[in-house]
Amino acid sequence: MKPFSHGEYGSKIIVTTQSEKVASMVHDLPPYHLTTLSSDACWNLFKKVAFNNSNPIVPSELEEIGREIVEKCNGQPLAVKSLCSLLRHQSNSKDWESIRDSDIWELSQKNCNILHALWLSYQYLPSHLKQCFAYCSIFPKGFQFAKEDLIKLWMAEDLLHPQKSKRTEEVGEEFVHDLLSRSLFKKSIKLDKSVCLTMHDLVNDLATFIVGDLCLRSYCSSLNKASNNKIRYWSHLKGENDNCEKFEGLVEAKHLRTLLLTSTRHFTAKLELANLLPLLTCLRVLSLYNTSITELPDSIVDLKLLRYLNLSGTRIKKILNGVCTLYNLQTLLLRNCSELFLLPPETVNLTNLRHLDIECTSIKEMPKEMGTLKDLQTLSTFVLGKDNTVEELKNLQDLGGSLHILQLENVVKVEEVTAARLKDMKYLTELEFEWSLKSDGGSRNQNPQEVLAGLQPHTNIKVVKIKTWREFLKIGDELYGGSAEDTPFRCLELLQISQMPKCKEWSLSGGHFKGSFPKLKEIVLKASPDLTAESAYLRLWKPLKLVDATK
């Protein structure tokens, strides 16, 4: 509650909780106990969600059935919302009657505390969604998870399969959308304002009940030797109250497929990974995120089925060559491994790799022939060195999300930049170009304005960031890629320019590039003291937000 101790006089704070104990600790007024919804309120909620309309007209043949279904929900808004989300996909009265007359309403709740309506929502899920939903039991209550992270985990567990015209990741996007539309997932906003997913506690209870002994969340319980052989999914996602005894039973969980660890010290301090990993040969997912490990044991090579490896936030200093023999690996996450300076040359042997995240590491140069990893869907960072070229990106046309290209001062020929074919990468949404302060000053160094002109992105790009200490005196038509064949940056929403101390003039008018930046919302300036709003030739068609962080 410390962040709220400095509020303005008269400010009010509303605390919601399911715990009487929490309420007694924070209140200075008697707590207000929420009651169930009235029948009319439930029906209004049902209509709005089921027919996706604020003032819907319900067909007469459905209204009577719908009201009877609502009565069975006993005023529980989550129950109402989950059922009407289900019925939104059903169009005739027989489908509605089958929900109303389901035997599930007659089940006893003595053995579990699952709402009947939630059971119905699960029972009517397609089989592929049932598996994906049940897997989410690995997350503790209240846990916020990114959509992209969940899709990678589903892929590793072989719960997603590509379709004729859709990539595996796109199939996963559809699955997430379906679970959101059925109110089994809900969107949440993190402190950094990013959008993530979470599950209502009662929905989490449903997923946990479904998987039974197949999943264990160890922050609330220890491994039971009697059930070790049954466990397939194991997580410890909270760092507090670590107890090494909770991890001892892992040696018996020989059929484990997913092992997720976060911010735990005792695991690596008390349990030897070198002895454990050879026993977990069924692992598809291994996450050691933000743990205290500094190196991987040689026994990592025994995990031949591994598809997902997350070492982000660790103090790992070296990626063993043995990791590059894990040919089934799809996802390798190394974000914020600040002590990691090198990827092994054999990285290019990971031919099934689809996601590589090395953002905020100390890697000095990419391995040669990265372009041979043609299945890559996301590559957070591409670091140019003296022995590789940006042209290697030309074979990675399926890259999506964000791409950060570092050390552009190492470009030898401008033709290499053009050959990278960034303008054909239609799935990318964010690009960041960076020239380092350090330079050898030799013939390798190309004019950064010419290089920028060759880095023309696809017109679908939404965010562009430019960071350079190089000799930019003016930002002009090179920003538009030197072509007037299409509307430049037709989807761009954010433009950020930083570290340009000598740049004094810039133009966003586009000159002969008509209709440039039609969706631009925000411009951010950083550490560019002479580059101000007053020096810009802003001839755009609508107001936009200009954030000047140089002052």
Coordinates of C-alpha atoms in Angstrom, one line a residue:
M1 CA 0.0 0.0 0.0
K2 CA 3.1 2.3 0.1
P3 CA 2.5 3.8 -3.4
F4 CA -0.9 5.2 -2.1
S5 CA 0.6 7.0 1.0
H6 CA 1.3 10.2 -0.9
G7 CA -2.1 10.8 -2.6
E8 CA -3.8 14.2 -2.7
Y9 CA -6.1 15.1 0.2
G10 CA -9.6 13.8 -0.5
S11 CA -8.4 10.9 -2.7
K12 CA -10.2 7.6 -2.2
I13 CA -9.0 4.1 -2.7
I14 CA -11.3 1.1 -3.4
V15 CA -9.9 -2.3 -2.5
T16 CA -11.6 -5.4 -3.8
T17 CA -10.8 -8.8 -2.3
Q18 CA -12.3 -12.2 -1.7
S19 CA -10.6 -12.4 1.7
E20 CA -12.2 -11.1 4.9
K21 CA -8.7 -11.0 6.4
V22 CA -7.4 -8.7 3.7
A23 CA -10.5 -6.5 4.1
S24 CA -10.0 -6.2 7.8
M25 CA -6.4 -5.1 7.4
V26 CA -7.0 -2.2 4.9
H27 CA -10.4 -0.8 5.7
D28 CA -11.3 2.2 7.8
L29 CA -14.9 1.9 6.9
P30 CA -17.1 -1.2 7.3
P31 CA -16.5 -3.5 4.2
Y32 CA -19.3 -3.6 1.6
H33 CA -20.3 -7.2 0.7
L34 CA -21.3 -7.7 -2.9
T35 CA -24.4 -9.7 -3.4
T36 CA -25.4 -11.8 -6.4
L37 CA -27.0 -10.1 -9.4
S38 CA -30.8 -9.8 -9.7
S39 CA -32.6 -11.8 -12.3
D40 CA -33.2 -8.7 -14.5
A41 CA -29.5 -7.7 -14.2
C42 CA -28.4 -11.2 -15.2
W43 CA -30.7 -11.2 -18.2
N44 CA -29.5 -7.8 -19.3
L45 CA -25.9 -9.0 -19.0
F46 CA -26.7 -12.2 -20.9
K47 CA -28.4 -10.4 -23.8
K48 CA -25.5 -7.9 -24.2
V49 CA -22.8 -10.5 -24.4
A50 CA -24.7 -13.3 -26.2
F51 CA -25.8 -11.0 -29.0
N52 CA -22.8 -8.7 -28.9
N53 CA -25.0 -5.6 -28.8
S54 CA -25.7 -2.9 -26.2
N55 CA -29.4 -3.0 -26.9
P56 CA -30.1 -6.3 -28.5
I57 CA -33.4 -7.7 -29.8
V58 CA -33.7 -11.3 -28.7
P59 CA -35.7 -13.6 -31.0
S60 CA -38.8 -14.7 -29.2
E61 CA -38.0 -18.4 -29.6
L62 CA -34.8 -17.9 -27.7
E63 CA -35.8 -15.5 -25.0
E64 CA -37.8 -18.0 -22.8
I65 CA -35.0 -20.5 -23.0
G66 CA -32.4 -17.9 -22.3
R67 CA -34.2 -16.6 -19.2
E68 CA -34.4 -20.2 -17.9
I69 CA -30.6 -20.6 -18.4
V70 CA -30.0 -17.4 -16.6
E71 CA -32.0 -18.5 -13.6
K72 CA -29.8 -21.6 -13.2
C73 CA -26.7 -19.3 -12.8
N74 CA -28.0 -18.1 -9.4
G75 CA -27.0 -14.5 -9.9
Q76 CA -23.3 -15.3 -10.5
P77 CA -22.0 -12.9 -13.2
L78 CA -19.1 -15.1 -14.2
A79 CA -21.5 -18.0 -14.8
V80 CA -23.8 -15.8 -16.9
K81 CA -20.9 -14.4 -18.9
S82 CA -19.3 -17.8 -19.6
L83 CA -22.6 -19.3 -20.8
C84 CA -23.7 -16.4 -23.0
S85 CA -20.2 -16.3 -24.5
L86 CA -20.7 -20.0 -25.3
L87 CA -24.2 -19.4 -26.8
R88 CA -23.0 -16.5 -28.9
H89 CA -21.7 -19.3 -31.2
Q90 CA -25.0 -21.2 -31.2
S91 CA -27.7 -20.0 -33.5
N92 CA -30.8 -22.2 -33.1
S93 CA -33.1 -23.1 -30.2
K94 CA -32.0 -26.7 -30.1
D95 CA -28.5 -25.6 -29.1
W96 CA -29.9 -23.4 -26.4
E97 CA -32.2 -26.2 -25.1
S98 CA -29.3 -28.6 -24.9
I99 CA -27.5 -26.2 -22.5
R100 CA -30.7 -25.6 -20.5
D101 CA -31.4 -29.3 -20.1
S102 CA -27.8 -30.5 -19.6
D103 CA -27.3 -33.1 -16.8
I104 CA -24.3 -31.0 -15.5
W105 CA -26.8 -28.8 -13.7
E106 CA -27.7 -31.8 -11.5
L107 CA -24.1 -32.6 -10.5
S108 CA -23.3 -32.2 -6.8
Q109 CA -20.8 -29.6 -5.9
K110 CA -19.7 -31.4 -2.7
N111 CA -16.5 -32.8 -4.3
C112 CA -15.4 -29.6 -6.0
N113 CA -16.3 -25.9 -6.0
I114 CA -16.7 -25.5 -9.7
L115 CA -19.6 -23.6 -11.0
H116 CA -22.0 -25.7 -13.2
A117 CA -21.9 -23.0 -15.9
L118 CA -18.1 -23.2 -16.1
W119 CA -18.3 -26.9 -16.4
L120 CA -20.7 -26.5 -19.3
S121 CA -18.4 -23.9 -21.0
Y122 CA -15.6 -26.4 -20.8
Q123 CA -17.7 -29.4 -22.0
Y124 CA -18.7 -27.5 -25.1
L125 CA -15.2 -26.6 -26.0
P126 CA -13.7 -28.3 -29.1
S127 CA -11.2 -30.9 -28.2
H128 CA -8.2 -28.9 -29.3
L129 CA -9.2 -26.0 -27.0
K130 CA -9.9 -28.3 -24.1
Q131 CA -6.2 -29.4 -24.1
C132 CA -4.9 -25.8 -24.5
F133 CA -7.1 -24.6 -21.7
A134 CA -6.2 -27.4 -19.3
Y135 CA -2.5 -26.7 -19.8
C136 CA -3.1 -23.3 -18.3
S137 CA -3.5 -24.9 -14.9
I138 CA 0.2 -24.6 -14.6
F139 CA -0.2 -20.9 -13.8
P140 CA -1.1 -19.9 -10.2
K141 CA -4.1 -17.8 -9.5
G142 CA -3.7 -14.1 -10.5
F143 CA -0.7 -14.9 -12.7
Q144 CA -0.4 -12.6 -15.7
F145 CA 1.0 -14.2 -18.8
A146 CA 1.7 -12.8 -22.3
K147 CA -0.2 -14.2 -25.2
E148 CA 3.0 -14.8 -27.2
D149 CA 4.6 -16.7 -24.3
L150 CA 1.6 -19.0 -23.9
I151 CA 1.5 -19.8 -27.6
K152 CA 5.2 -20.8 -27.5
L153 CA 4.4 -23.1 -24.6
W154 CA 1.5 -24.6 -26.4
M155 CA 3.7 -25.2 -29.5
A156 CA 6.3 -26.9 -27.3
E157 CA 3.7 -29.3 -26.0
D158 CA 2.5 -30.1 -29.5
L159 CA -1.0 -28.6 -28.9
L160 CA -0.8 -26.5 -32.0
H161 CA -0.5 -27.5 -35.6
P162 CA -0.1 -25.4 -38.7
Q163 CA -2.9 -25.3 -41.2
K164 CA -2.8 -24.9 -45.0
S165 CA -2.7 -21.1 -45.1
K166 CA -1.8 -20.4 -41.4
R167 CA 1.4 -20.6 -39.5
T168 CA 1.4 -22.4 -36.2
E169 CA 1.6 -19.1 -34.3
E170 CA -1.5 -17.8 -36.1
V171 CA -3.4 -20.9 -35.1
G172 CA -2.4 -20.1 -31.5
E173 CA -3.6 -16.6 -31.9
E174 CA -7.0 -17.9 -32.9
F175 CA -7.1 -20.3 -29.9
V176 CA -6.4 -17.4 -27.6
H177 CA -9.1 -15.3 -29.2
D178 CA -11.6 -18.2 -28.8
L179 CA -10.8 -18.7 -25.1
L180 CA -11.2 -14.9 -24.6
S181 CA -14.5 -14.8 -26.4
R182 CA -15.7 -17.6 -24.1
S183 CA -14.6 -15.7 -21.0
L184 CA -12.2 -18.4 -19.9
F185 CA -9.4 -15.9 -20.4
K186 CA -9.6 -12.2 -19.7
K187 CA -7.3 -9.3 -20.6
S188 CA -5.3 -7.5 -17.9
I189 CA -3.1 -4.5 -17.8
K190 CA 0.4 -4.8 -16.3
L191 CA 2.2 -2.0 -14.4
D192 CA 4.1 -1.1 -17.6
K193 CA 0.7 -0.7 -19.4
S194 CA 1.3 -3.8 -21.6
V195 CA -1.7 -6.0 -22.2
C196 CA -1.5 -9.6 -20.9
L197 CA -3.9 -12.4 -20.1
T198 CA -5.1 -13.9 -16.8
M199 CA -7.8 -16.2 -15.6
H200 CA -10.5 -15.6 -13.0
D201 CA -9.8 -17.6 -9.8
L202 CA -12.9 -19.8 -10.4
V203 CA -11.7 -20.5 -14.0
N204 CA -8.3 -21.4 -12.7
D205 CA -10.0 -23.8 -10.2
L206 CA -11.7 -25.4 -13.2
A207 CA -8.5 -25.9 -15.1
T208 CA -6.7 -27.3 -12.0
F209 CA -9.6 -29.7 -11.3
I210 CA -9.5 -31.0 -14.9
V211 CA -5.9 -31.9 -15.0
G212 CA -5.9 -33.4 -11.5
D213 CA -2.6 -35.0 -10.6
L214 CA -1.0 -34.3 -13.9
C215 CA 0.0 -30.8 -12.8
L216 CA 1.6 -29.5 -9.7
R217 CA 2.2 -25.9 -8.7
S218 CA 4.8 -26.2 -5.9
Y219 CA 4.4 -22.8 -4.4
C220 CA 1.4 -24.1 -2.6
S221 CA 2.3 -27.8 -2.1
S222 CA 5.3 -30.2 -2.1
L223 CA 5.8 -33.2 -4.4
N224 CA 4.1 -36.3 -3.2
K225 CA 6.1 -39.4 -4.0
A226 CA 2.9 -41.4 -4.6
S227 CA 2.0 -39.2 -7.5
N228 CA 5.4 -38.4 -8.9
N229 CA 5.0 -40.7 -11.9
K230 CA 1.7 -39.0 -12.9
I231 CA 3.0 -35.5 -13.0
R232 CA 3.5 -34.0 -16.5
Y233 CA 3.5 -30.2 -15.7
W234 CA 5.4 -28.6 -12.8
S235 CA 5.8 -25.0 -12.0
H236 CA 7.2 -22.8 -9.3
L237 CA 6.5 -19.3 -10.4
K238 CA 6.8 -17.4 -7.1
G239 CA 10.2 -16.7 -5.5
E240 CA 9.0 -16.2 -2.0
N241 CA 9.0 -19.1 0.6
D242 CA 11.4 -21.2 -1.4
N243 CA 12.1 -24.5 0.2
C244 CA 14.6 -26.9 -1.3
E245 CA 12.5 -29.8 0.0
K246 CA 9.9 -29.0 -2.6
F247 CA 12.3 -29.8 -5.4
E248 CA 13.6 -33.1 -4.1
G249 CA 10.8 -35.1 -5.6
L250 CA 11.7 -34.0 -9.1
V251 CA 14.1 -36.9 -9.5
E252 CA 11.1 -39.2 -9.4
A253 CA 9.0 -37.2 -11.9
K254 CA 10.4 -39.1 -14.9
H255 CA 7.5 -38.3 -17.2
L256 CA 7.7 -34.6 -16.7
R257 CA 7.1 -32.6 -19.9
T258 CA 7.1 -29.0 -18.6
L259 CA 9.3 -27.5 -15.8
L260 CA 8.8 -23.8 -15.2
L261 CA 10.8 -22.0 -12.6
T262 CA 10.9 -18.3 -11.8
S263 CA 13.0 -16.2 -9.3
T264 CA 14.0 -19.1 -7.1
R265 CA 17.4 -19.4 -5.5
H266 CA 17.2 -22.7 -3.6
F267 CA 16.6 -24.7 -6.8
T268 CA 20.0 -24.1 -8.2
A269 CA 21.7 -23.8 -4.9
K270 CA 20.5 -27.1 -3.4
L271 CA 19.7 -29.3 -6.4
E272 CA 22.3 -30.2 -9.0
L273 CA 21.0 -29.7 -12.5
A274 CA 23.7 -32.0 -13.8
N275 CA 22.2 -34.9 -12.0
L276 CA 18.6 -34.0 -12.5
L277 CA 18.4 -33.3 -16.3
P278 CA 19.4 -36.8 -17.4
L279 CA 16.4 -38.2 -15.5
L280 CA 13.9 -35.8 -17.2
T281 CA 14.3 -37.0 -20.8
C282 CA 10.7 -36.4 -21.6
L283 CA 11.0 -32.6 -21.1
R284 CA 9.6 -30.4 -23.8
V285 CA 9.7 -27.2 -21.8
L286 CA 12.4 -26.0 -19.5
S287 CA 12.3 -22.5 -18.0
L288 CA 15.0 -21.3 -15.6
Y289 CA 13.9 -17.7 -15.9
N290 CA 15.5 -15.3 -13.4
T291 CA 17.1 -18.1 -11.4
S292 CA 20.6 -17.9 -10.0
I293 CA 22.3 -20.3 -12.5
T294 CA 25.5 -19.1 -14.1
E295 CA 26.1 -22.1 -16.4
L296 CA 24.3 -25.0 -17.9
P297 CA 25.5 -28.5 -17.2
D298 CA 26.8 -30.7 -20.0
S299 CA 23.8 -33.0 -19.3
I300 CA 21.6 -30.6 -21.2
V301 CA 22.3 -32.7 -24.3
D302 CA 20.2 -35.5 -22.8
L303 CA 17.0 -33.5 -23.4
K304 CA 16.6 -34.5 -27.0
L305 CA 12.9 -33.7 -27.0
L306 CA 13.3 -30.2 -25.6
R307 CA 11.5 -27.6 -27.7
Y308 CA 11.5 -24.6 -25.3
L309 CA 14.4 -23.2 -23.3
N310 CA 14.1 -20.0 -21.3
L311 CA 17.3 -18.7 -19.6
S312 CA 16.2 -15.0 -19.5
G313 CA 17.3 -12.9 -16.6
T314 CA 20.0 -15.4 -15.5
R315 CA 23.7 -14.7 -15.1
I316 CA 24.6 -17.3 -17.7
K317 CA 27.9 -16.6 -19.4
K318 CA 28.0 -19.2 -22.1
I319 CA 25.7 -21.2 -24.3
L320 CA 27.2 -24.7 -24.6
N321 CA 27.7 -26.2 -28.0
G322 CA 25.5 -29.1 -26.6
V323 CA 22.5 -26.8 -26.7
C324 CA 23.0 -26.6 -30.5
T325 CA 22.5 -30.4 -30.7
L326 CA 18.9 -30.0 -29.4
Y327 CA 17.5 -30.2 -32.9
N328 CA 13.8 -30.1 -31.8
L329 CA 14.3 -26.7 -30.1
Q330 CA 11.8 -24.2 -31.3
T331 CA 12.2 -21.4 -28.7
L332 CA 15.4 -20.1 -27.1
L333 CA 15.0 -17.1 -24.8
L334 CA 18.0 -15.2 -23.5
R335 CA 16.6 -11.8 -22.8
N336 CA 18.4 -9.8 -20.1
C337 CA 21.4 -12.2 -19.9
S338 CA 23.7 -9.3 -19.5
E339 CA 26.8 -11.5 -19.0
L340 CA 26.3 -13.4 -22.2
F341 CA 28.7 -12.1 -25.0
L342 CA 28.6 -14.8 -27.6
L343 CA 26.3 -17.3 -29.4
P344 CA 28.1 -20.4 -30.5
P345 CA 28.6 -20.7 -34.3
E346 CA 26.7 -24.0 -34.2
T347 CA 23.5 -22.0 -33.4
V348 CA 22.8 -22.3 -37.1
N349 CA 22.3 -26.0 -36.7
L350 CA 19.0 -25.4 -34.8
T351 CA 17.0 -25.8 -38.0
N352 CA 13.7 -26.0 -36.2
L353 CA 14.3 -22.8 -34.2
R354 CA 11.3 -20.3 -34.6
H355 CA 11.9 -17.8 -31.8
L356 CA 15.3 -16.4 -30.6
D357 CA 15.3 -13.5 -28.1
I358 CA 18.7 -12.0 -27.3
E359 CA 17.5 -8.5 -26.4
C360 CA 19.5 -6.7 -23.7
T361 CA 22.4 -9.2 -23.8
S362 CA 26.1 -8.3 -24.4
I363 CA 26.4 -10.3 -27.6
K364 CA 28.9 -8.6 -29.9
E365 CA 28.1 -10.3 -33.2
M366 CA 25.7 -12.8 -34.7
P367 CA 27.0 -16.2 -35.8
K368 CA 27.6 -16.5 -39.5
E369 CA 24.9 -17.8 -41.8
M370 CA 22.0 -16.9 -39.5
G371 CA 20.0 -16.7 -42.7
T372 CA 19.9 -20.5 -42.9
L373 CA 17.4 -20.5 -40.0
K374 CA 14.5 -20.0 -42.4
D375 CA 11.8 -21.1 -39.9
L376 CA 12.6 -18.1 -37.6
Q377 CA 9.4 -16.2 -36.8
T378 CA 10.8 -13.8 -34.3
L379 CA 14.4 -12.5 -33.9
S380 CA 14.6 -9.8 -31.3
T381 CA 18.1 -8.5 -32.2
F382 CA 20.5 -8.8 -35.1
V383 CA 24.1 -7.6 -34.2
L384 CA 26.3 -6.7 -37.1
G385 CA 30.1 -7.4 -36.7
K386 CA 33.1 -7.5 -39.0
D387 CA 32.4 -11.1 -40.2
N388 CA 28.7 -10.9 -41.0
T389 CA 26.4 -8.7 -43.0
V390 CA 22.8 -7.4 -42.7
E391 CA 22.2 -9.1 -46.0
E392 CA 21.7 -12.4 -44.1
L393 CA 18.2 -11.2 -43.1
K394 CA 17.0 -11.5 -46.7
N395 CA 16.1 -15.2 -46.2
L396 CA 14.2 -14.5 -43.0
Q397 CA 11.0 -13.2 -44.6
D398 CA 8.7 -14.7 -42.0
L399 CA 10.1 -12.6 -39.2
G400 CA 7.4 -10.8 -37.2
G401 CA 7.1 -8.7 -34.1
S402 CA 10.0 -6.4 -33.4
L403 CA 13.6 -6.5 -34.8
H404 CA 16.5 -4.4 -33.4
I405 CA 19.5 -4.1 -35.7
L406 CA 22.6 -3.1 -33.8
Q407 CA 26.0 -1.7 -34.9
L408 CA 25.0 -0.4 -38.3
E409 CA 28.3 1.4 -38.4
N410 CA 29.7 -2.0 -39.6
V411 CA 27.9 -1.8 -42.9
V412 CA 30.6 -2.1 -45.6
K413 CA 28.4 -1.5 -48.7
V414 CA 25.0 0.2 -48.9
E415 CA 24.0 -2.6 -51.3
E416 CA 24.1 -5.1 -48.5
V417 CA 21.4 -3.1 -46.7
T418 CA 19.1 -3.0 -49.7
A419 CA 19.7 -6.7 -50.3
A420 CA 18.3 -7.4 -46.8
R421 CA 14.8 -6.8 -48.2
L422 CA 13.3 -5.3 -45.1
K423 CA 10.6 -3.9 -47.3
D424 CA 9.3 -7.4 -47.9
M425 CA 9.0 -8.4 -44.2
K426 CA 5.2 -7.8 -43.9
Y427 CA 4.9 -9.4 -40.5
L428 CA 7.2 -7.0 -38.7
T429 CA 5.5 -4.4 -36.6
E430 CA 8.5 -2.7 -35.0
L431 CA 12.0 -1.8 -36.2
E432 CA 14.9 -0.2 -34.3
F433 CA 18.0 0.9 -36.1
E434 CA 21.1 1.7 -34.0
W435 CA 24.6 3.0 -34.8
S436 CA 27.0 2.6 -31.9
L437 CA 29.2 5.4 -30.6
K438 CA 32.3 3.4 -31.2
S439 CA 33.7 3.2 -34.7
D440 CA 37.0 2.3 -36.3
G441 CA 36.7 5.2 -38.6
G442 CA 37.9 3.1 -41.6
S443 CA 36.5 2.4 -45.0
R444 CA 33.8 0.1 -43.6
N445 CA 31.8 3.1 -42.3
Q446 CA 29.1 4.2 -44.7
N447 CA 27.2 7.4 -44.6
P448 CA 24.4 6.7 -42.1
Q449 CA 21.9 8.6 -44.2
E450 CA 22.5 6.3 -47.2
V451 CA 22.3 3.3 -45.0
L452 CA 19.0 4.5 -43.5
A453 CA 17.6 4.9 -47.0
G454 CA 18.4 1.3 -47.8
L455 CA 16.6 0.1 -44.6
Q456 CA 13.2 0.9 -46.0
P457 CA 10.7 -1.2 -44.1
H458 CA 7.4 -2.7 -45.2
T459 CA 4.5 -0.2 -45.2
N460 CA 2.8 -2.2 -42.5
I461 CA 5.4 -1.2 -39.9
K462 CA 3.9 0.5 -36.8
V463 CA 6.9 1.6 -34.8
V464 CA 10.3 2.9 -36.0
K465 CA 13.1 3.9 -33.6
I466 CA 16.4 5.4 -34.8
K467 CA 19.4 5.8 -32.5
T468 CA 22.7 7.0 -33.7
W469 CA 25.8 9.1 -32.7
R470 CA 26.8 9.3 -36.4
E471 CA 26.9 12.4 -38.5
F472 CA 23.3 13.0 -39.2
L473 CA 22.9 16.7 -40.1
K474 CA 19.5 16.4 -41.6
I475 CA 16.7 13.9 -41.8
G476 CA 15.1 14.1 -45.1
D477 CA 13.8 11.8 -47.9
E478 CA 16.1 9.0 -46.9
L479 CA 13.6 8.2 -44.2
Y480 CA 11.1 7.3 -46.9
G481 CA 13.2 4.8 -48.6
G482 CA 13.7 6.8 -51.8
S483 CA 10.5 5.5 -53.5
A484 CA 7.2 7.1 -54.1
E485 CA 5.5 4.0 -55.4
D486 CA 3.4 3.5 -52.2
T487 CA 2.2 5.6 -49.2
P488 CA 5.3 5.6 -47.0
F489 CA 4.7 4.4 -43.4
R490 CA 1.0 4.0 -43.9
C491 CA 0.6 2.1 -40.6
L492 CA 3.3 3.9 -38.5
E493 CA 2.0 5.0 -35.1
L494 CA 5.2 5.8 -33.2
L495 CA 8.5 7.4 -34.5
Q496 CA 11.4 7.7 -32.0
I497 CA 14.7 9.5 -32.7
S498 CA 17.5 9.5 -30.2
Q499 CA 21.3 10.1 -29.9
M500 CA 21.5 12.6 -32.8
P501 CA 23.4 15.5 -31.2
K502 CA 24.4 17.2 -34.5
C503 CA 21.1 16.9 -36.4
K504 CA 19.4 20.2 -36.8
E505 CA 16.8 19.7 -39.5
W506 CA 14.1 17.1 -40.2
S507 CA 11.1 16.8 -42.4
L508 CA 8.0 14.7 -42.0
S509 CA 6.3 16.2 -44.9
G510 CA 7.6 13.6 -47.3
G511 CA 8.1 16.1 -50.1
H512 CA 6.7 14.3 -53.2
F513 CA 5.6 11.3 -51.0
K514 CA 2.0 12.3 -50.7
G515 CA 0.0 11.0 -47.7
S516 CA 3.0 10.1 -45.6
F517 CA 2.4 9.0 -42.0
P518 CA -1.4 8.9 -42.2
K519 CA -1.7 7.0 -38.8
L520 CA 1.2 8.6 -36.9
K521 CA 0.2 9.4 -33.3
E522 CA 3.4 10.1 -31.4
I523 CA 7.0 11.4 -32.0
V524 CA 9.6 10.9 -29.3
L525 CA 12.9 12.8 -29.3
K526 CA 15.8 11.8 -27.0
A527 CA 19.3 13.2 -26.5
S528 CA 19.0 15.3 -29.7
P529 CA 19.2 18.8 -28.4
D530 CA 19.0 20.7 -31.7
L531 CA 16.2 18.5 -33.0
T532 CA 13.0 20.1 -31.7
A533 CA 9.4 20.7 -32.8
E534 CA 10.3 24.1 -34.0
S535 CA 12.9 22.7 -36.4
A536 CA 10.5 20.2 -37.9
Y537 CA 8.6 20.8 -41.1
L538 CA 5.3 19.3 -39.8
R539 CA 2.9 19.4 -42.7
L540 CA 0.7 16.6 -41.5
W541 CA -3.1 16.4 -41.7
K542 CA -3.9 16.0 -38.0
P543 CA -2.4 16.9 -34.6
L544 CA 0.0 14.4 -33.0
K545 CA 1.8 14.0 -29.6
L546 CA 5.4 15.2 -29.6
V547 CA 7.4 14.0 -26.6
D548 CA 10.7 16.0 -26.3
A549 CA 12.9 14.1 -23.8
T550 CA 16.0 16.1 -24.7
K551 CA 15.3 19.0 -22.4

